[in-house]
Coordinates of C-alpha atoms (C1' of nucleotides) in Angstrom, one line a residue:
Chain G
M1 CA -69.6 142.4 -4.0
R2 CA -72.6 144.5 -3.2
I3 CA -74.9 146.4 -5.4
G4 CA -73.2 149.8 -4.9
E5 CA -69.8 148.5 -6.0
L6 CA -71.2 146.7 -9.0
A7 CA -73.0 149.8 -10.0
A8 CA -69.9 151.9 -9.8
R9 CA -67.7 149.4 -11.6
A10 CA -70.2 148.8 -14.4
G11 CA -71.1 152.4 -14.7
V12 CA -74.8 152.1 -14.0
S13 CA -77.1 153.1 -11.2
T14 CA -78.2 150.7 -8.5
R15 CA -81.7 151.3 -9.7
T16 CA -80.8 149.8 -13.0
L17 CA -79.2 146.7 -11.5
R18 CA -82.3 146.1 -9.4
Y19 CA -84.4 146.5 -12.5
Y20 CA -82.3 144.0 -14.4
E21 CA -82.8 141.6 -11.6
Q22 CA -86.5 142.2 -11.6
Q23 CA -86.5 141.4 -15.3
G24 CA -84.7 138.2 -14.7
L25 CA -81.6 139.2 -16.5
L26 CA -79.3 139.5 -13.5
P27 CA -80.2 137.3 -10.6
A28 CA -78.3 138.1 -7.5
G29 CA -77.4 136.1 -4.5
R30 CA -78.3 137.3 -1.1
A31 CA -76.3 137.8 2.0
S32 CA -77.7 136.9 5.4
N33 CA -78.8 140.4 5.9
G34 CA -80.7 140.5 2.7
Y35 CA -78.1 142.5 0.7
R36 CA -77.5 141.4 -2.9
E37 CA -74.3 139.6 -3.5
Y38 CA -72.7 139.8 -6.9
E39 CA -69.8 137.9 -8.6
E40 CA -66.9 139.4 -10.5
S41 CA -68.4 138.0 -13.6
D42 CA -71.5 140.0 -13.2
V43 CA -69.5 143.1 -14.1
R44 CA -69.0 141.6 -17.5
L45 CA -72.6 140.8 -17.8
V46 CA -73.8 144.3 -17.1
V47 CA -71.3 145.8 -19.4
E48 CA -72.5 143.4 -22.1
I49 CA -76.1 144.4 -21.5
R50 CA -75.3 148.1 -21.7
S51 CA -73.4 147.6 -24.9
L52 CA -76.4 145.8 -26.4
L53 CA -78.8 148.4 -25.3
A54 CA -76.6 151.1 -26.8
N55 CA -76.9 149.3 -30.1
G56 CA -80.7 149.3 -30.1
F57 CA -81.4 146.1 -28.3
T58 CA -84.1 145.8 -25.8
L59 CA -83.6 144.0 -22.5
A60 CA -85.5 141.0 -23.8
D61 CA -83.1 140.9 -26.8
A62 CA -80.2 140.9 -24.5
R63 CA -81.3 137.9 -22.6
P64 CA -79.8 135.2 -24.9
F65 CA -76.5 136.9 -24.8
V66 CA -76.4 137.0 -21.1
D67 CA -77.5 133.4 -20.9
C68 CA -74.8 132.5 -23.3
L69 CA -72.1 134.2 -21.2
R70 CA -73.4 132.6 -18.1
A71 CA -73.3 129.2 -19.8
G72 CA -69.6 129.6 -20.0
H73 CA -69.0 131.0 -23.4
E74 CA -66.5 133.7 -23.8
D75 CA -68.6 135.5 -26.3
G76 CA -72.2 136.2 -25.6
A77 CA -72.9 135.9 -29.3
S78 CA -71.6 132.4 -29.7
C79 CA -74.9 130.7 -29.0
P80 CA -77.5 130.0 -31.7
E81 CA -80.1 132.0 -29.8
S82 CA -77.9 135.1 -29.8
V83 CA -77.3 134.6 -33.5
A84 CA -81.0 134.5 -34.1
V85 CA -81.4 137.7 -32.3
Y86 CA -78.6 139.3 -34.3
Q87 CA -80.3 138.3 -37.5
R88 CA -83.7 139.5 -36.3
K89 CA -82.2 142.8 -35.4
L90 CA -80.5 143.1 -38.7
A91 CA -83.8 142.5 -40.4
E92 CA -85.5 145.1 -38.3
I93 CA -82.9 147.6 -39.0
D94 CA -83.1 147.0 -42.7
A95 CA -86.8 147.4 -42.6
D96 CA -86.5 150.6 -40.7
I97 CA -83.9 152.0 -43.0
R98 CA -86.0 151.3 -46.0
T99 CA -89.0 152.9 -44.3
L100 CA -87.0 156.0 -43.5
I101 CA -85.6 156.3 -46.9
R102 CA -89.0 156.0 -48.4
R103 CA -90.3 158.6 -46.0
R104 CA -87.5 160.9 -46.7
A105 CA -88.2 160.8 -50.4
D106 CA -91.9 161.6 -49.7
L107 CA -91.1 164.5 -47.5
A108 CA -88.6 165.9 -49.9
D109 CA -91.1 165.7 -52.7
Q110 CA -93.7 167.5 -50.6
L111 CA -91.2 170.1 -49.6
V112 CA -90.3 170.8 -53.2
R113 CA -93.9 171.1 -54.1
A114 CA -94.6 173.5 -51.3
C115 CA -91.4 175.5 -51.7
P116 CA -89.3 174.8 -54.8
G117 CA -85.8 175.6 -54.1
C118 CA -86.0 175.0 -50.4
V119 CA -84.3 171.6 -50.8
L120 CA -80.8 172.6 -50.1
S121 CA -80.2 169.5 -47.9
K122 CA -78.4 166.3 -48.6
E123 CA -78.4 164.3 -51.8
K124 CA -80.3 161.5 -50.3
T125 CA -83.4 162.4 -52.2
D126 CA -82.5 160.4 -55.3
D127 CA -80.3 157.5 -55.7
H128 CA -77.0 159.2 -55.7
P129 CA -74.6 158.0 -58.3
D130 CA -71.6 157.2 -56.2
G131 CA -73.7 154.9 -54.0
R132 CA -71.7 155.8 -51.1
E133 CA -72.9 154.6 -47.7
L134 CA -76.5 154.3 -48.6
R135 CA -76.2 151.0 -50.3
L136 CA -78.7 148.8 -48.6
H137 CA -77.4 145.4 -49.4
R138 CA -80.2 142.9 -49.5
A139 CA -83.6 143.4 -48.1
P140 CA -84.8 141.1 -45.5
R141 CA -88.4 140.0 -45.2
R142 CA -90.6 142.0 -42.9
Q143 CA -92.2 140.5 -39.9
A144 CA -94.0 143.3 -38.4
G145 CA -96.8 141.0 -37.3
T146 CA -96.9 141.2 -33.5
G147 CA -96.6 144.9 -33.3
R148 CA -93.3 145.6 -31.9
V149 CA -90.4 145.9 -34.3
L150 CA -87.6 148.0 -33.1
G151 CA -86.4 149.2 -29.8
G152 CA -87.4 152.7 -30.5
L153 CA -85.6 154.7 -33.0
V154 CA -88.1 155.8 -35.5
P155 CA -91.2 157.9 -35.1
A156 CA -94.3 155.8 -35.1
L157 CA -96.4 155.5 -38.1
Q158 CA -99.0 153.5 -36.5
D159 CA -102.0 154.6 -38.4
D160 CA -103.2 151.2 -39.4
R161 CA -105.4 150.7 -36.5
A162 CA -106.4 147.2 -37.6
D163 CA -105.2 145.3 -34.6
P164 CA -106.3 146.3 -31.2
R165 CA -104.0 145.1 -28.6
Chain T
M1 CA -121.3 168.8 -37.1
R2 CA -120.6 167.0 -33.8
I3 CA -117.7 164.9 -32.8
G4 CA -119.1 161.6 -33.8
E5 CA -119.6 162.7 -37.4
L6 CA -116.2 164.3 -37.7
A7 CA -114.6 161.2 -36.3
A8 CA -116.3 159.0 -38.8
R9 CA -115.6 161.3 -41.7
A10 CA -112.0 161.8 -40.8
G11 CA -111.4 158.2 -39.9
V12 CA -110.3 158.7 -36.3
S13 CA -111.8 158.0 -32.9
T14 CA -113.6 160.6 -30.9
R15 CA -111.0 160.1 -28.3
T16 CA -108.4 161.3 -30.8
L17 CA -110.4 164.4 -31.6
R18 CA -110.7 165.3 -27.9
Y19 CA -107.0 164.7 -27.5
Y20 CA -106.2 167.0 -30.4
E21 CA -108.4 169.7 -28.9
Q22 CA -106.7 169.2 -25.5
Q23 CA -103.4 169.7 -27.3
G24 CA -104.6 172.9 -28.8
L25 CA -104.5 171.6 -32.3
L26 CA -108.2 171.4 -33.0
P27 CA -110.2 174.0 -31.0
A28 CA -113.9 173.2 -31.2
G29 CA -116.9 175.4 -30.7
R30 CA -119.6 174.5 -28.2
A31 CA -123.3 174.1 -28.6
S32 CA -125.6 175.3 -25.8
N33 CA -125.7 171.8 -24.4
G34 CA -121.9 171.6 -24.2
Y35 CA -121.4 169.4 -27.3
R36 CA -118.5 170.2 -29.5
E37 CA -119.4 171.9 -32.8
Y38 CA -117.1 171.4 -35.8
E39 CA -116.9 173.0 -39.2
E40 CA -116.6 171.3 -42.5
S41 CA -113.1 172.6 -42.8
D42 CA -112.1 170.6 -39.7
V43 CA -112.3 167.4 -41.6
R44 CA -109.5 168.6 -43.8
L45 CA -107.5 169.6 -40.7
V46 CA -107.8 166.3 -39.1
V47 CA -106.9 164.5 -42.3
E48 CA -103.9 166.7 -42.6
I49 CA -102.8 165.9 -39.1
R50 CA -103.2 162.2 -39.6
S51 CA -101.2 162.4 -42.8
L52 CA -98.4 164.1 -41.0
L53 CA -98.4 161.7 -38.1
A54 CA -98.2 158.8 -40.5
N55 CA -95.1 160.4 -41.9
G56 CA -93.3 160.5 -38.6
F57 CA -94.4 163.9 -37.4
T58 CA -95.4 164.6 -33.9
L59 CA -98.5 166.6 -33.0
A60 CA -96.3 169.5 -32.1
D61 CA -94.7 169.2 -35.6
A62 CA -98.1 169.3 -37.1
R63 CA -99.2 172.5 -35.5
P64 CA -97.6 174.9 -38.1
F65 CA -99.4 173.0 -40.9
V66 CA -102.7 173.3 -39.1
D67 CA -102.2 176.9 -38.4
C68 CA -101.3 177.5 -42.0
L69 CA -104.4 175.9 -43.2
R70 CA -106.6 177.8 -40.8
A71 CA -104.9 181.0 -41.9
G72 CA -106.5 180.4 -45.3
H73 CA -103.7 178.8 -47.3
E74 CA -104.7 175.9 -49.4
D75 CA -101.6 173.9 -48.7
G76 CA -100.6 173.5 -45.1
A77 CA -97.0 173.5 -46.1
S78 CA -97.0 176.9 -47.8
C79 CA -96.1 178.8 -44.7
P80 CA -92.5 179.4 -43.7
E81 CA -93.0 177.7 -40.3
S82 CA -94.2 174.6 -42.1
V83 CA -91.2 174.6 -44.4
A84 CA -88.9 174.9 -41.4
V85 CA -90.5 171.9 -39.9
Y86 CA -90.1 170.0 -43.1
Q87 CA -86.4 170.8 -43.2
R88 CA -85.9 169.9 -39.6
K89 CA -87.7 166.6 -40.2
L90 CA -85.6 165.9 -43.2
A91 CA -82.5 166.5 -41.1
E92 CA -83.7 164.2 -38.4
I93 CA -84.5 161.5 -40.8
D94 CA -81.1 161.8 -42.4
A95 CA -79.5 161.5 -39.0
D96 CA -81.6 158.5 -38.1
I97 CA -80.7 156.8 -41.4
R98 CA -77.1 157.4 -40.8
T99 CA -77.3 156.0 -37.3
L100 CA -79.1 153.0 -38.5
I101 CA -76.7 152.3 -41.3
R102 CA -73.8 152.5 -39.0
R103 CA -75.5 150.3 -36.5
R104 CA -76.3 147.8 -39.1
A105 CA -72.7 147.6 -40.2
D106 CA -71.6 147.1 -36.6
L107 CA -74.1 144.4 -36.0
A108 CA -73.2 142.6 -39.2
D109 CA -69.6 142.7 -38.2
Q110 CA -70.3 141.2 -34.9
L111 CA -72.5 138.6 -36.4
V112 CA -69.8 137.6 -38.8
R113 CA -67.3 137.4 -36.0
A114 CA -69.5 135.3 -33.8
C115 CA -70.8 133.1 -36.6
P116 CA -69.0 133.3 -39.9
G117 CA -71.3 132.3 -42.7
C118 CA -74.4 133.2 -40.8
V119 CA -74.7 136.3 -42.9
L120 CA -75.3 134.6 -46.2
S121 CA -79.0 134.6 -45.3
K122 CA -78.9 138.2 -46.2
E123 CA -78.7 137.5 -49.9
K124 CA -81.4 135.0 -50.2
T125 CA -84.0 137.0 -48.6
D126 CA -85.6 138.5 -51.6
D127 CA -88.2 141.0 -50.5
H128 CA -91.5 141.2 -52.0
P129 CA -92.4 144.6 -53.4
D130 CA -94.1 147.2 -51.6
G131 CA -95.2 146.8 -48.1
R132 CA -97.6 149.0 -46.3
E133 CA -98.5 148.3 -42.7
L134 CA -95.1 148.4 -41.4
R135 CA -95.3 149.5 -37.9
L136 CA -92.3 151.0 -36.2
H137 CA -93.1 152.1 -32.8
R138 CA -92.2 154.8 -30.5
A139 CA -90.2 157.8 -31.4
P140 CA -86.8 158.3 -30.1
R141 CA -87.1 159.7 -26.7
R142 CA -85.0 162.7 -26.7
Q143 CA -83.5 163.2 -30.1
A144 CA -86.1 165.4 -31.6
G145 CA -87.0 167.4 -28.5
T146 CA -84.3 169.1 -26.6
G147 CA -82.0 170.3 -29.2
R148 CA -79.8 167.3 -29.3
V149 CA -79.1 166.2 -32.8
L150 CA -77.7 162.8 -33.3
G151 CA -75.2 163.3 -36.0
G152 CA -72.3 161.8 -34.2
L153 CA -71.0 158.3 -34.4
V154 CA -73.2 155.6 -33.3
P155 CA -74.5 157.9 -30.7
A156 CA -76.7 155.4 -29.0
L157 CA -79.1 158.2 -28.8
Q158 CA -80.3 157.4 -25.3
D159 CA -77.5 156.6 -23.0
D160 CA -76.3 160.0 -22.2
R161 CA -78.8 160.5 -19.6
A162 CA -76.6 162.8 -17.6
D163 CA -79.0 165.6 -17.7
P164 CA -81.8 165.7 -15.2
R165 CA -85.1 166.8 -16.5
Chain D
dC1 C1' -142.1 157.0 -19.8
dT2 C1' -138.2 154.2 -21.4
dT3 C1' -134.7 153.1 -24.4
dG4 C1' -130.6 153.8 -26.7
dA5 C1' -127.4 156.4 -29.3
dC6 C1' -124.6 160.0 -28.6
dA7 C1' -122.3 163.4 -25.8
dT8 C1' -119.4 165.1 -21.6
dT9 C1' -115.1 165.0 -18.3
dG10 C1' -111.7 162.4 -15.8
dA11 C1' -108.6 159.0 -15.1
dC12 C1' -105.9 154.8 -15.7
dG13 C1' -103.1 151.7 -18.9
dC14 C1' -99.4 150.8 -22.2
dC15 C1' -94.5 150.7 -23.7
dG16 C1' -88.7 150.9 -21.8
dG17 C1' -85.6 152.3 -18.9
dT18 C1' -84.6 154.4 -15.6
dG19 C1' -84.7 158.9 -11.8
dT20 C1' -86.2 159.8 -7.5
dC21 C1' -88.4 159.8 -3.2
dA22 C1' -90.1 157.4 1.0
dA23 C1' -89.6 154.8 5.1
dG24 C1' -87.1 151.7 7.1
dG25 C1' -82.9 148.2 8.6
dG26 C1' -77.7 147.1 8.6
dT27 C1' -72.9 148.2 9.4
dT28 C1' -69.0 150.6 10.9
dA29 C1' -66.1 154.3 12.6
dG30 C1' -65.5 157.6 16.3
Chain X
dC1 C1' -74.5 155.8 21.3
dT2 C1' -74.7 158.1 17.2
dA3 C1' -73.6 159.8 12.8
dA4 C1' -72.9 158.6 8.3
dC5 C1' -73.5 155.5 4.8
dC6 C1' -74.8 151.4 2.8
dC7 C1' -78.7 148.5 1.8
dT8 C1' -83.9 147.0 1.3
dT9 C1' -88.7 147.2 -1.1
dG10 C1' -92.4 149.9 -3.1
dA11 C1' -94.2 153.3 -5.7
dC12 C1' -94.7 157.5 -8.6
dA13 C1' -92.9 160.2 -12.7
dC14 C1' -91.7 160.7 -17.6
dC15 C1' -92.5 160.6 -22.8
dG16 C1' -96.7 160.2 -27.1
dG17 C1' -100.7 159.0 -28.7
dC18 C1' -104.1 157.4 -27.9
dG19 C1' -107.6 152.9 -26.1
dT20 C1' -110.8 152.1 -22.8
dC21 C1' -113.5 152.3 -18.7
dA22 C1' -116.6 155.0 -15.5
dA23 C1' -120.2 157.9 -14.2
dT24 C1' -123.3 161.1 -15.9
dG25 C1' -125.9 164.3 -19.2
dT26 C1' -128.7 165.2 -23.8
dC27 C1' -132.1 164.3 -26.9
dA28 C1' -135.1 162.1 -30.4
dA29 C1' -137.9 158.0 -31.3
dG30 C1' -141.4 154.6 -29.8

DNA sequence: CTTGACATTGACGCCGGTGTCAAGGGTTAG
DNA sequence: CTAACCCTTGACACCGGCGTCAATGTCAAG
């Protein structure tokens, strides 16, 4: 099938498919006239990628899953590389959550200081008794070394200008 | 004082100060030779901005605080506009936290499904206390801006790109 | 005078994931 | 033959917060 059909069936734009190919995620065959040729299985691949992206993965993160599927596995997550990415993502999310919670507490404190009584919002400021959905299981170790941590969910607090990239 | 001194005293680059001026956050007077002239009080302003940025605010978010300080208040948060920003930020953080928590649960589920037993690493990772220098990067692209609040269910806060900007 | 530290404006780069346009070639139905 | 679509590559735009050049101006010290 050609790019337009794949785009329609996978629910993405042709631009997106070409971008994925450029990133090495979705190599396409070529017809004699230069048109890209895709397999049926590529639909599945694209859907997998979109699903991962929607869950906060980057394209680079998605690569092991795609490779795994192309290697013949039914589940993109059934390869050790994919599992490693999963674990790394979990660690990143945990770190982000803890950061946000800390930040929330700080902000709430400052708000109370500036405007006592203004805190009419949630009960997330303190450890709430029922421990509802905020229980952060175990904390992973951080690994923020190389700069990039998550695929973009949380405002940056990059004030430690220690490392110039 | 001139830009170099302010930069040194506030702990930012001159580029940063010029950027803030360009954004209308930090208007500077001019000497006869064209050099920017700053007041003592501007040190305070810049420090305030940096503090807010470090807490996940954008420059636009910081504006009410700066205005408040310049209006003579000792605390940048003691104006109603600032309080409103605080509350909005709290709401955003709460939404982000909920999203992340949901996402974490989903990922953990999938990991267990793909690799039962792989999750036990979660328990043994005992985090060491504290932890500055955690650098998350890049704010969510739309979420804060155009009135879209991610309070839904695993909203994937960036795949509803149906609206053309 | 020269040097050198400091100042100016302007512009590109980065990061991710596309949207969108431009300028062209291929294919097919009428 | 032509219209009407499909496809191709290439390149700019966007968002935030700057880093980092480039080319040039200012001013005090030696």
